[in-house]
Coordinates of C-alpha atoms in Angstrom, one line a residue:
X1 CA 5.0 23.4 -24.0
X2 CA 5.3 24.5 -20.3
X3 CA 1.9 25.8 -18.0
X4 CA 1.9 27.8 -14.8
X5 CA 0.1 26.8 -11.4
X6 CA 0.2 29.2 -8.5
X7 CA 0.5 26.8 -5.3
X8 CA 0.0 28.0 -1.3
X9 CA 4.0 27.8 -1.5
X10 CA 5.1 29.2 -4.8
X11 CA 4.6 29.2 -8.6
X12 CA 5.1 26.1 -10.3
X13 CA 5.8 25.5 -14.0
X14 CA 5.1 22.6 -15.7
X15 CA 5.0 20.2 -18.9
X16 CA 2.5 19.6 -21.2
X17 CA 2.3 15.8 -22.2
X18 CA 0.1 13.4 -24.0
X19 CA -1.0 9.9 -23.8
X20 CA -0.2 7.2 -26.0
X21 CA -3.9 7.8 -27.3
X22 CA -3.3 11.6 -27.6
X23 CA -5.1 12.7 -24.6
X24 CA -3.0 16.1 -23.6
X25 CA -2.6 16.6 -19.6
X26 CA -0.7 18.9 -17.1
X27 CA 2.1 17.4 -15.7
X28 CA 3.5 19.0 -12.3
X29 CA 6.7 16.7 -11.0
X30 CA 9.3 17.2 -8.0
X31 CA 6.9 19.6 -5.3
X32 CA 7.8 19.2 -1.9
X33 CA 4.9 18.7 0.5
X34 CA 7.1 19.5 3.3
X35 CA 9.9 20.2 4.8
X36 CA 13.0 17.7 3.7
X37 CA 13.1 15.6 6.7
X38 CA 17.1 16.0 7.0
X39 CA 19.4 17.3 10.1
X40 CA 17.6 18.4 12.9
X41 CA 14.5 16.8 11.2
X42 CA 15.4 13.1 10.4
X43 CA 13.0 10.9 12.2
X44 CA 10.6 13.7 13.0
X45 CA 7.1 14.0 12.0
X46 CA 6.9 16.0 8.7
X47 CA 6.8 19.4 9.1
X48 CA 4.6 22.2 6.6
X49 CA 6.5 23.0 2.9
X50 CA 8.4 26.2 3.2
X51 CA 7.5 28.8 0.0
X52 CA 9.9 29.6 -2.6
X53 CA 10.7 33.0 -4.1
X54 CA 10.6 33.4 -8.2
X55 CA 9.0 30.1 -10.5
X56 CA 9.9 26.5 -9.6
X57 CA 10.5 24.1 -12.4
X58 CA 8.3 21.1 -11.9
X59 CA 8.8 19.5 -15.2
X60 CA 11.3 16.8 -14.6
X61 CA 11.6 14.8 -11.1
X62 CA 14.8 14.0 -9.6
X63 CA 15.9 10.7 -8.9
X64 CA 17.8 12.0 -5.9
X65 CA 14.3 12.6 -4.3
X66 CA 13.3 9.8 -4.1
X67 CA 13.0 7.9 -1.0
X68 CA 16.4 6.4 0.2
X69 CA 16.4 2.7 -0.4
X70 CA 17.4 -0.4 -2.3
X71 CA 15.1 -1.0 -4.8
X72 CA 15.0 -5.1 -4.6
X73 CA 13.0 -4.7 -8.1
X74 CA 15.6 -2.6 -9.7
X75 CA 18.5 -3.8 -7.8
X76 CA 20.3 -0.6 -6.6
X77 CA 20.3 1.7 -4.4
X78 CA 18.2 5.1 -5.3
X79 CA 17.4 8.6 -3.5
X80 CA 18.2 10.0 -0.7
X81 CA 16.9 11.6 2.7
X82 CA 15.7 14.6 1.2
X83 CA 12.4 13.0 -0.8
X84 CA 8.8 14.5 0.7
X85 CA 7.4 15.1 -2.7
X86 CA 4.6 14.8 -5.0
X87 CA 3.3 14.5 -8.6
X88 CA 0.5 16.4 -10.0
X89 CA -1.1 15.3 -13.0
X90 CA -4.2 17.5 -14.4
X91 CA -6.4 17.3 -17.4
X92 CA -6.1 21.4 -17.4
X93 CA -5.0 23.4 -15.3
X94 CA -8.1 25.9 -14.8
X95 CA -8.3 29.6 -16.1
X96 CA -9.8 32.0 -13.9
X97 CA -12.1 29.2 -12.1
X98 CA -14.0 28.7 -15.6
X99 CA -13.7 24.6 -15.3
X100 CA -15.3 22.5 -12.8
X101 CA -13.6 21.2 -10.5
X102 CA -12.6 17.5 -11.1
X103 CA -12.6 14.2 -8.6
X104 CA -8.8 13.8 -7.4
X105 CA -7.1 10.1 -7.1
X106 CA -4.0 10.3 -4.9
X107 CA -2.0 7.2 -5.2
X108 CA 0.0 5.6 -2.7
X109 CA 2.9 2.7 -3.7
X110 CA 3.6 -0.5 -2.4
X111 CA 7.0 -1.8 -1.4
X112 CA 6.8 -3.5 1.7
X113 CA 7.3 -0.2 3.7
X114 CA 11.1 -0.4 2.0
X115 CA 11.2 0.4 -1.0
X116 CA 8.8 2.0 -4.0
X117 CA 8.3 5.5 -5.2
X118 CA 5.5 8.1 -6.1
X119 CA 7.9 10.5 -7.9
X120 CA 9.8 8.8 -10.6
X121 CA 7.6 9.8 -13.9
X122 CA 7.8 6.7 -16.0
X123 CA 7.0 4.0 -12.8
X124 CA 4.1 6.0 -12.0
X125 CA 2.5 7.3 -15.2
X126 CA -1.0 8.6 -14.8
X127 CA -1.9 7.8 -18.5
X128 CA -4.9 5.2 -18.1
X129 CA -6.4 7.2 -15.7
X130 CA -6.3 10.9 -16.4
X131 CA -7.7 9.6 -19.8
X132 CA -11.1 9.7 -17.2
X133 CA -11.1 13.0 -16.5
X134 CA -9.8 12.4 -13.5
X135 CA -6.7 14.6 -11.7
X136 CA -4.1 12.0 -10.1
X137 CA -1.5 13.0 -7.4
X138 CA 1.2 9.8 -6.5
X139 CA 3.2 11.0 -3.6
X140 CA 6.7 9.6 -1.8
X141 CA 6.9 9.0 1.8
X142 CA 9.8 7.6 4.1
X143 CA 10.3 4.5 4.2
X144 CA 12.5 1.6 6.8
X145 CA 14.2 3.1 9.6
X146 CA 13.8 6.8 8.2
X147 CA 10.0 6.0 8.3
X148 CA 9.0 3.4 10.6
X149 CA 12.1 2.8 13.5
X150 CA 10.6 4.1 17.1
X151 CA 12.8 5.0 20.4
X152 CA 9.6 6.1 22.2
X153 CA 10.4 9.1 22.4
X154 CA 8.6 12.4 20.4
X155 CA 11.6 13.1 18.4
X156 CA 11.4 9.3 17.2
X157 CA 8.3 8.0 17.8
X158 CA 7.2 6.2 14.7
X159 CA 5.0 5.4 11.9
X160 CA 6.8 9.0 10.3
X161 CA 6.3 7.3 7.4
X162 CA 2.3 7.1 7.4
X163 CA 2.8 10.7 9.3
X164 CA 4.0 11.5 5.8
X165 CA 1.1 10.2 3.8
X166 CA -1.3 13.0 6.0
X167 CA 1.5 16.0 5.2
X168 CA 0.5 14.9 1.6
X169 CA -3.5 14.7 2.0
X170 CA -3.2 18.1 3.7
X171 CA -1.2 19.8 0.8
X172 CA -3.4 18.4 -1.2
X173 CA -6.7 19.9 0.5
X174 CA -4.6 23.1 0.4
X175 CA -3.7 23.2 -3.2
X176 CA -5.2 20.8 -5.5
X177 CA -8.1 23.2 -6.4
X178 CA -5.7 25.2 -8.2
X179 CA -4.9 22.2 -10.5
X180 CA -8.5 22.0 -11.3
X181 CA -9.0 19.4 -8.4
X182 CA -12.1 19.3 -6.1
X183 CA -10.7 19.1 -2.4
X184 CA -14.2 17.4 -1.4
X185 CA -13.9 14.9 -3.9
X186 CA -10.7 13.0 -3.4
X187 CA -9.9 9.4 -3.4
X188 CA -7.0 7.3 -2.0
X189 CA -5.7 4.2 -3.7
X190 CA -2.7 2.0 -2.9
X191 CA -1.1 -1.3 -4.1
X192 CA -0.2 -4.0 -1.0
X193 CA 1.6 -1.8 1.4
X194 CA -0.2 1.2 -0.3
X195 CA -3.4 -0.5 0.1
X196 CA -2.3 -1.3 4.0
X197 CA -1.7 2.5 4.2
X198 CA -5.4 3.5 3.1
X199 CA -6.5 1.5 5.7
X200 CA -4.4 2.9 8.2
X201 CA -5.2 6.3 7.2
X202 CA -9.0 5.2 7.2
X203 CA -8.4 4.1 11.4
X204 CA -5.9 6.8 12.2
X205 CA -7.7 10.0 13.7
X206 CA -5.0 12.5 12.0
X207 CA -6.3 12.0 8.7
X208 CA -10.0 12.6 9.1
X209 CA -11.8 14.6 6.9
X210 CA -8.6 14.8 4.5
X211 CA -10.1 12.2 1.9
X212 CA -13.8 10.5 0.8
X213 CA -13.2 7.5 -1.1
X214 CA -10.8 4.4 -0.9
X215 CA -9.3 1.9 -2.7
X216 CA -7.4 -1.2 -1.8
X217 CA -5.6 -3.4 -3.9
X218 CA -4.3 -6.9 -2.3
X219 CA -3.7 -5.2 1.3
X220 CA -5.3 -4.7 5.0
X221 CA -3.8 -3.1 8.1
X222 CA -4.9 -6.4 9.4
X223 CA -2.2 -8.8 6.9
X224 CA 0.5 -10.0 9.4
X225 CA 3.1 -8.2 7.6
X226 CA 1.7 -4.5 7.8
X227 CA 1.6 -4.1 11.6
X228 CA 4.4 -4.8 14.1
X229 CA 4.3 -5.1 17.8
X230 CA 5.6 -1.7 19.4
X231 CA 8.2 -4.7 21.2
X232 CA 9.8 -5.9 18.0
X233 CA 10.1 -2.3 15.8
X234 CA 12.4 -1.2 19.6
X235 CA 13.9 -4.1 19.0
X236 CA 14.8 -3.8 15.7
X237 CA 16.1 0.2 16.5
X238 CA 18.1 -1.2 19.1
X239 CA 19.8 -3.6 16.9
X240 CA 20.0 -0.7 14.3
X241 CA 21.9 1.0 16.5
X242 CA 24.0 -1.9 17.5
X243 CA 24.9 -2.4 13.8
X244 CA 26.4 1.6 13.7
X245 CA 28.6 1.2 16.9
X246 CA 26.6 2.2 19.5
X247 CA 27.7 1.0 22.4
X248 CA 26.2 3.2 25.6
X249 CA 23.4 1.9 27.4
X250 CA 20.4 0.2 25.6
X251 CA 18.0 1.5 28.2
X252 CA 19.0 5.1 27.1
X253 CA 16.8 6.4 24.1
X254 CA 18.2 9.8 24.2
X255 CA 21.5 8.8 23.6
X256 CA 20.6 6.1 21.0
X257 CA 18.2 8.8 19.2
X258 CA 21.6 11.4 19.3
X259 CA 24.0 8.9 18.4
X260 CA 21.5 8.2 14.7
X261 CA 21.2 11.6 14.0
X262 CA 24.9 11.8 13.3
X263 CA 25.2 8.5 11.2
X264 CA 25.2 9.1 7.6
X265 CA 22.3 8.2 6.0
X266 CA 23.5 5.6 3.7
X267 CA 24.7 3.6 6.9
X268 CA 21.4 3.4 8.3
X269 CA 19.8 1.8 5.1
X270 CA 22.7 -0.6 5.3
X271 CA 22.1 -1.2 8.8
X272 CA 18.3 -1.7 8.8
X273 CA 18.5 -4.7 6.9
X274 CA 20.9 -6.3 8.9
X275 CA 19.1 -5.6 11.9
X276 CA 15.9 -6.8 10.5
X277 CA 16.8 -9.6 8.8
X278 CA 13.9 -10.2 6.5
X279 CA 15.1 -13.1 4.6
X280 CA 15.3 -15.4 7.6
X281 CA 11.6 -14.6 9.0
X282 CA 9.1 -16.8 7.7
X283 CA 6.5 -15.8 5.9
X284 CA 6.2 -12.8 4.1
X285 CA 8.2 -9.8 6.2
X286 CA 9.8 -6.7 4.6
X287 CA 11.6 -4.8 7.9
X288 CA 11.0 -1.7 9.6
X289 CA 6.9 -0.9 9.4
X290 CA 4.0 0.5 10.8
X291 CA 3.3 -0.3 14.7
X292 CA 0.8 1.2 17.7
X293 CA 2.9 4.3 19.1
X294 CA 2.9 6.1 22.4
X295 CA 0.8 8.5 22.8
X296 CA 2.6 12.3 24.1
X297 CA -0.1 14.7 23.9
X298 CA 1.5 16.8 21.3
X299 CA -1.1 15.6 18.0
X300 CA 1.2 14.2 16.4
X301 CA 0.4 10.6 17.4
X302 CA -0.9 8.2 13.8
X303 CA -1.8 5.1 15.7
X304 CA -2.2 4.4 19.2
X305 CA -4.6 1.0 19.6
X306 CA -5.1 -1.8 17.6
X307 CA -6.1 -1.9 13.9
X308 CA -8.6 -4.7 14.6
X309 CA -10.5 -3.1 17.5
X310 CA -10.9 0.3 15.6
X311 CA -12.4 -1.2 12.8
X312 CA -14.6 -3.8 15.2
X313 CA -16.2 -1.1 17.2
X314 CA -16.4 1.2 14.2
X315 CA -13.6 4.3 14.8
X316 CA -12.4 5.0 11.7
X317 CA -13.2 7.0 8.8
X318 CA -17.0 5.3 7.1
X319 CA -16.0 6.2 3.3
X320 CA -17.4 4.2 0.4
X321 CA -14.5 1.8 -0.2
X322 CA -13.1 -0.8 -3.5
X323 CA -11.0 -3.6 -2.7
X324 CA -9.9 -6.7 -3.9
X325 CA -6.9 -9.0 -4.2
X326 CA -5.4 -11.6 -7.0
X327 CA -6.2 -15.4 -7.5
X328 CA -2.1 -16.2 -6.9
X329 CA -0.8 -13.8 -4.0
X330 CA 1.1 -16.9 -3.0
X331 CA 3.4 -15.8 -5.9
X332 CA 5.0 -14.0 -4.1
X333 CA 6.1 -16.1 -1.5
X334 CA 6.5 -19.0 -4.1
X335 CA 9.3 -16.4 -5.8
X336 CA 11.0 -14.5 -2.9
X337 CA 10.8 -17.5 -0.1
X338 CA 10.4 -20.8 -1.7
X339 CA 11.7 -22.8 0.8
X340 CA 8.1 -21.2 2.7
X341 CA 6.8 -23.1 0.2
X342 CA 8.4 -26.6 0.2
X343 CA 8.3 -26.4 3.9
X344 CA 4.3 -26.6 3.9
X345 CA 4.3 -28.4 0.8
X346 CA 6.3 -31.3 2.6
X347 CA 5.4 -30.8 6.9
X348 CA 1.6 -28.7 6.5
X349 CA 2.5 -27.4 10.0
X350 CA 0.6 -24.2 8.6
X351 CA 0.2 -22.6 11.9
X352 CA 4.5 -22.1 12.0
X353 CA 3.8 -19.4 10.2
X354 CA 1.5 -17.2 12.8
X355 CA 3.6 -14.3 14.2
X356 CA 2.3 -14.7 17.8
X357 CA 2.2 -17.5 19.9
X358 CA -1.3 -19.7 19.5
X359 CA -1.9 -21.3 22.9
X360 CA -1.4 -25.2 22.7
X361 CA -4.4 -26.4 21.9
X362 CA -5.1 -24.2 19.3
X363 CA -2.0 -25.1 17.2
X364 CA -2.9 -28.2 16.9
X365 CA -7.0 -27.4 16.1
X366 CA -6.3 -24.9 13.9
X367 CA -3.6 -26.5 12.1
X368 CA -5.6 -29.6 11.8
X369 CA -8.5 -27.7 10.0
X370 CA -5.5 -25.9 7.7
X371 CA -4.6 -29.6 6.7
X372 CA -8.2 -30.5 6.1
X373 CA -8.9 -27.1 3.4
X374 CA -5.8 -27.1 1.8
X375 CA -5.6 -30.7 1.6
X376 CA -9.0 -31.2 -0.7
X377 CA -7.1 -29.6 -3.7
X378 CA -7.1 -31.9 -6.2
X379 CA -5.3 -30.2 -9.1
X380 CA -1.0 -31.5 -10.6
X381 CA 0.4 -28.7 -9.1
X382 CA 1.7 -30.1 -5.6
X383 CA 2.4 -26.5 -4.5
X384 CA -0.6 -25.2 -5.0
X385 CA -1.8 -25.4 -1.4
X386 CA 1.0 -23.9 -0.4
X387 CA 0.7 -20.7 -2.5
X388 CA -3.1 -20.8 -1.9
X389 CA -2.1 -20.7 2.2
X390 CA 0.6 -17.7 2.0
X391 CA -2.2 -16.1 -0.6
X392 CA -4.8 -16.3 2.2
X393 CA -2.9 -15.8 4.8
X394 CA -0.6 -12.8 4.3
X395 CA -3.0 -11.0 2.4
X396 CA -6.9 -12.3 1.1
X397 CA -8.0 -13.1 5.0
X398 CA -7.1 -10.0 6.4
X399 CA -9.0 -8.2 3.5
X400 CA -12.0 -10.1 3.9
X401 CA -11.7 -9.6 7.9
X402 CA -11.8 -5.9 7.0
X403 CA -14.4 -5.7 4.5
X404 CA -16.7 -7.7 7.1
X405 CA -15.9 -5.7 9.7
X406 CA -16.5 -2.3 7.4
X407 CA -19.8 -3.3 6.5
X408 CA -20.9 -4.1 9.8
X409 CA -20.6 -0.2 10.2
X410 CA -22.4 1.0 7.1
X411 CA -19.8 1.2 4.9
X412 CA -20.9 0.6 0.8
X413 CA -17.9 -1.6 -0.4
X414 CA -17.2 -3.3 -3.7
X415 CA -15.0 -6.5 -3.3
X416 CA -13.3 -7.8 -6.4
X417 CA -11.2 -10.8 -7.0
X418 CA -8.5 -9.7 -10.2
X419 CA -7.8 -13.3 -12.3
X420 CA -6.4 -11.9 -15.7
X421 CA -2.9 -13.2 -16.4
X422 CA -2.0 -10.7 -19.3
X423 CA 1.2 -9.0 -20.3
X424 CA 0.5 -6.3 -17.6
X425 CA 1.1 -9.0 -14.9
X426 CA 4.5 -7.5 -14.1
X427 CA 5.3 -8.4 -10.1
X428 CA 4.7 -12.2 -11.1
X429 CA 7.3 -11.9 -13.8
X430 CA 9.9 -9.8 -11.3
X431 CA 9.4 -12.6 -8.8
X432 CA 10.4 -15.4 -11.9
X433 CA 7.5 -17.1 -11.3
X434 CA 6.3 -19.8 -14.3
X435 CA 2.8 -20.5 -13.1
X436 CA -0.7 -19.6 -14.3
X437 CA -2.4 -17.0 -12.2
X438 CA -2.0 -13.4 -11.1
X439 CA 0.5 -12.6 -8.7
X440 CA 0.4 -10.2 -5.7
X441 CA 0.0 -6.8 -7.3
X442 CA -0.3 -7.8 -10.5
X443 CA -3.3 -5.4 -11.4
X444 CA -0.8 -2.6 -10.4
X445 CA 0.3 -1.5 -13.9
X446 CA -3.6 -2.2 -15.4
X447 CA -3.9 1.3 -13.3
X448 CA -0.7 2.7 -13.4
X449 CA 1.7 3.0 -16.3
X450 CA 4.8 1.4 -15.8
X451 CA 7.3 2.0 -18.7
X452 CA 8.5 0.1 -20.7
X453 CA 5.4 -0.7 -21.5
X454 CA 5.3 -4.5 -23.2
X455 CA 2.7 -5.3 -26.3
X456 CA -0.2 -5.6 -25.5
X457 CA -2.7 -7.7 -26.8
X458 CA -6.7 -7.0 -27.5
X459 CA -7.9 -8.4 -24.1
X460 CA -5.0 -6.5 -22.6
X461 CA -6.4 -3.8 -23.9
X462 CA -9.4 -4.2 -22.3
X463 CA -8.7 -5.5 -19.4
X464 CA -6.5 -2.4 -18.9
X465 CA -9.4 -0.1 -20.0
X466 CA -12.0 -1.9 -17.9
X467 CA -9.9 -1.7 -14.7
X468 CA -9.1 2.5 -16.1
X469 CA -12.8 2.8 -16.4
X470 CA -14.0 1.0 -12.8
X471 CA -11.5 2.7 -10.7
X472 CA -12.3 6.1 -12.0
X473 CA -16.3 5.2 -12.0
X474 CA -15.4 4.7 -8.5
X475 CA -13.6 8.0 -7.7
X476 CA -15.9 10.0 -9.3
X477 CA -19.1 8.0 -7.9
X478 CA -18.9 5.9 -5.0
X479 CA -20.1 3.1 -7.6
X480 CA -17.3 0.9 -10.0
X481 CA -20.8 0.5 -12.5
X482 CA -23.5 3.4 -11.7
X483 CA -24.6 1.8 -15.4
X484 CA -23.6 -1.1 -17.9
X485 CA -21.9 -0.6 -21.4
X486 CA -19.6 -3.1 -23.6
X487 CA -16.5 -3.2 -21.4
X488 CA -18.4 -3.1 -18.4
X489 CA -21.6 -5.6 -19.1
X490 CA -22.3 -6.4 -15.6
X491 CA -23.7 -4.2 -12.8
X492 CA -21.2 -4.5 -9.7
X493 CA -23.2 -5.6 -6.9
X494 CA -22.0 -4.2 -3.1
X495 CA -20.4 -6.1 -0.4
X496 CA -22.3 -7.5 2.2
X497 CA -22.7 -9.5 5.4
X498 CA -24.9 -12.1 4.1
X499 CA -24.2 -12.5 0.0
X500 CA -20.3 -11.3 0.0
X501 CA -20.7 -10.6 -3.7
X502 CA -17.3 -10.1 -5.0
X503 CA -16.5 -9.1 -8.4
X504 CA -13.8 -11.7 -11.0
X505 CA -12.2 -9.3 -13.1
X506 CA -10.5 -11.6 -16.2
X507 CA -11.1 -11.4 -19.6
X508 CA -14.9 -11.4 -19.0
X509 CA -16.5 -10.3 -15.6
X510 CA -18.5 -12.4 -13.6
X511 CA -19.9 -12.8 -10.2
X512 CA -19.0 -14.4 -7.6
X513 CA -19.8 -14.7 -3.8
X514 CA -18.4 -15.8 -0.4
X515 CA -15.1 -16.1 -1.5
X516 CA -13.1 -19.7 -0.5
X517 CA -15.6 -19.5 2.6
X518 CA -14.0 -22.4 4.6
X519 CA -10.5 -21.1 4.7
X520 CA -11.8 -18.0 5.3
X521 CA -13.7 -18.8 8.8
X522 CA -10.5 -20.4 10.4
X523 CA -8.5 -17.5 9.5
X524 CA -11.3 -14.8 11.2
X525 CA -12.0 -17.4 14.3
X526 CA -7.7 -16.4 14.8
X527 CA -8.4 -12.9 14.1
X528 CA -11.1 -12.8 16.4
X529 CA -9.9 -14.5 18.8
X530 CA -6.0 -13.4 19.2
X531 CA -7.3 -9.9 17.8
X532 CA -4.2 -9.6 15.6

C-alpha cells in the first residue's frame, strides 16, 4: 500500500509498513535534502533541494546514495558522491490538518566521521520508536575528505559534513509538518560521532533555532577524537593531494582545490586513508573530522572557536539534553587497537596518549595520578585498567566535562550510564571482543533497529522497550520519567553540579551519582587547563 506526501520540493509517494508488533507507519525513503554535492559542488557547503516535476517514488532507498565510503563494519565499499538524503518515518501521514502534530526525532549516525549511513532502511529501522507515537527522520551527510578535508579557502573550507547536518534540520523545519511532524517540537539524537554532532550543532551558531531537544549517546565535541586542530586536517589535505599526484606548490590552495575537483571520487576515499593513517595513531582516531574553520563573512562558517570555550561561557544553544555512555567504551580500543591496550597494560605511561603536548611537569603529575586510579583495580582481568583508561578518556570525561559545563548554564540534563550486556550489544560483538560489559555504542540498536535482528530474550525485551520508552518520554517531554510504571519503576532524577545523579540502565534501573569521581577530576583539571 503506497501514501502520498506533498513536500516544499515535490510529491512524494511512499510505503506503508508495519512493525514486528503490528504497529502500521508511513515510510518516506531516498529524499534529497539538497543539492547532490557533485561537480562544481564537491566540497562545497550544501546547497537548497531543487523540486521535481510529476510523483517521486520514495519507497525503496538506493544503496548508491549513500555516502561514499568503506564501511569497516561491513567490509566494502558502498555509495557514492551523490548521497544528501533522508528518511521519513510517520505514524500517519495527516489528512487535511485533522491530526495533531507529533514530536519529531531526527537521528544522526555514528562512524567516526568515515563511515555509517541514515538512508539504508534495514540499518536504520525506526520500529521501537515510532511504536511511541513519535515521527523519526535518520539523515546521511558527507563524510572523510568529501566532508571534513579544508584548503582554507570558501570553496573548501570544512566541516561540509556538519554543514550537511543544518541542510537537513532546515528541510526538516520546512517540510516535516506535512508528515504529521511538529516543527517546534524536534529532537536530535546521535550515537558516538552522531552524539559529537549534536553537540556541535548545539555550539555552532548556523543551527540555532532549528531543533529543541538533544540526545547523546557515548559522544562530546570535547572527546579527543571529534575535533582536530585546523593544522593537522591542512595537513592531512595536503597529503591527500600528495597521494593523487599533485605536485605544484603546497603553498597554493587554489590549485590543490582545482587539481581535487577533477580526481575521481573513488581515488580520494582511497587516498584519505593513506593520508591519514588511522591505524598508526594512538588512541582512538578515525581520519578526516570536524575542526575550527576560518571565518569569510559569507554565513556559511559551522565552527569558528573552540568547543570548550563556547560551552564554558555559555554560547550555544540551552536545550533540555539526555546523555550517557556504556560501562566498557574501552571495547573498542581493546578490539580495533589492542596493542593501545598492552601498551598501558605493560608501561602505564597513560599520558602518551594526549594529542597535545603536556608541558613537562605535568606528564609526569598527571601520569602519576593515572597510575595511582587505575592502579587500585583489584579485579583478574589485567586489562581492565586499560579499557577503563581509553573508556574514560576518549569518550566518558569529555561527556561529563560537557554535562558540567551545560548545567552551569541552566541547562535540565539527564545523565545515564547503559550496563546491559544483551543480544542487542552489537558494536562489542563487530569489534570480537569476549568480555563482560557493554561496548562503545552498544545501546545503539536498543533504539534503532538493526536487521537481522538476533533472539531476543525477556529482559531484551525490556531493556529494548525501556530504552524505546525513555528516549521518546524525552522527545516528547523534556523528562525520560514525567511518571513511574513497571518498566520504568524509578523517577529519573536531573543532572546537577552538586549530586551528578546519573541513571544505570541494566536489567533493573538504579541510581547512581558522581560517576568514577577521581578519574574524572584529573581528566577536567587537563581539560581546563589545556582547554582541549
Amino acid at each position: 500500500m503506497t501514501t502520498r506526501v506533498r513536500t516544499k520540493q515535490g510529491v512524494l509517494v511512499g510505503a506503508r509498513r508495519k512493525t514486528q508488533n503490528g504497529f502500521e507507519y508511513d515510510d518516506f525513503l531516498n529524499i534529497p535534502y539538497a543539492k547532490p554535492p557533485v561537480g562544481a559542488l564537491r566540497f562545497k557547503s550544501p546547497q537548497p533541494p531543487e523540486p521535481w516535476l510529476g510523483e517521486r517514488d520514495a519507497t525503496v532507498y538506493n544503496e548508491s546514495n549513500l555516502c561514499i565510503q568503506y564501511d569497516i563494519f561491513k567490509q566494502k565499499n558502498r555509495g557514492s558522491e551523490d548521497c544528501l538524503y533522508v528518511n521519513v518515518s510517520t505514524p500517519k501521514v495527516p489528512a487535511a490538518g485533522l491530526l495533531a502534530l507529533l514530536p519529531v526525532m531526527v537521528f544522526i549516525h555514528g562512524g567516526g566521521f568515515v563511515f555509517g549511513n541514515g538512508l539504508a532502511k534495514f540499518e536504520n529501522g525506526p520500529d521501537y520508536l515510532i511504536e511511541h507515537n513519535v515521527i523519526v527522520v535518520t539523515m546521511n551527510y558527507r563524510l572523510s575528505a568529501y566532508g571534513f578535508l579544508s584548503l582554507d579557502i570558501p570553496e573548501a573550507s570544512g566541516n561540509m559534513g556538519l554543514k550537511d547536518q543544518v541542510m537537513a534540520l532546515k528541510w526538516v523545519q520546512e517540510n516535516i509538518e506535512h508528515f504529521g511532524g511538529n516543527k517546534n517540537d524536534v529532537t536530535i539524537f546521535g550515537i558516538s560521532a552522531g552524539a559529537a554532532s549534536v553537540e556541535f550543532l548545539m555550539i555552532s551558531p548556523l543551527a540555532r533555532g532549528l531543533f529543541h531537544k538533544a540526545i547523546l549517546q557515548s559522544g562530546s565535541a570535547l572527546n579527543p577524537w571529534a575535533l582536530d586542530s585546523p593544522e593537522n586536517i591542512r595537513n592531512h589535505t595536503l597529503k591527500l593531494a600528495q597521494e593523487l599526484h599533485y605536485q605544484g606548490p603546497l603553498d597554493d590552495y587554489q590549485a590543490i582545490h582545482n587539481h581535487l575537483m577533477n580526481v575521481p571520487a573513488e581515488y580520494i576515499k582511497l587516498a584519505a586513508n593513506k593520508a591519514t593513517n588511522p591505524a598508526q595513531v594512538k588512541g582512538v582516531y578515525f581520519g578526516l573530522g570536524p575542526t575550527i574553520e576560518k571565518d569569510f563573512g559569507n554565513g556559511e562558517a559551522f565552527l569558528t572557536e573552540n568547543p570548550y570555550e563556547l560551552l564554558q561561557s555559555g554560547r550555544f544553544a540551552k536545550v533540555p539534553v539526555m546523555r550517557g555512555f556504556t560501562d566498557s567504551e574501552g571495547f573498542i580500543e581493546a578490539g580495533t587497537k589492542p596493542q593501545d591496550v598492552k601498551e598501558v597494560t605493560t608501561f602505564k605511561n597513560y599520558i602518551d596518549f594526549w594529542r597535545y603536548p603536556l608541558n613537562a611537569n605535568d606528564v609526569a603529575y598527571y601520569n602519576e595520578r593515572l597510575r595511582q586510579v587505575y592502579d587500585s583495580y583489584t579485579g583478574d582481568d589485567i586489562e581492565r585498567p586499560a579499557i577503563d583508561f581509553f573508556g574514560e578518556f576518549d569518550f566518558v570525561s569529555g561527556v561529563i566535562a560537557s554535562s558540567k559545563l551545560l548545567v552551569k548554564h541552566g541547562v535540565p540534563l539527564y545523565l545515564y550510564e547503559f550496563t546491559y550486556d544483551g543480544s542487542l550489544n552489537l558494536l562489542k560483538a563487530l569489534n570480537g571482543v569476549n568480555k563482560t560489559g557493554a561496548a562503545h555504542g552498544d545501546d545503539t540498536a536498543y533504539t534503532i533497529q538493526i536487521e537481522p535482528v538476533p533472539m531476543l530474550t525477556q529482559d531484551d525485551v525490556i531493556v529494548r522497550d525501556r530504552i524505546s520508552k525513555l528516549w521518546t518520554n524525552f522527545a516528547k517531554t523534556a523528562n525520560p520519567t514525567p511518571n513511574t510504571s513497571p518498566l520504568l519503576p524509578l523517577l529519573w532524577p536531573p543532572y546537577s553540579s552538586s549530586e551528578q545523579f546519573y541513571m544505570v540502565i541494566d536489567k533493573e534501573v538504579s541510581i547512581g551519582t558522581k560517576y568514577a569521581d577521581d578519574r574524572m577530576q584529573i581528566f577536567e583539571e587537563i581539560l581546563n587547563k589545556y582547554h582541549r
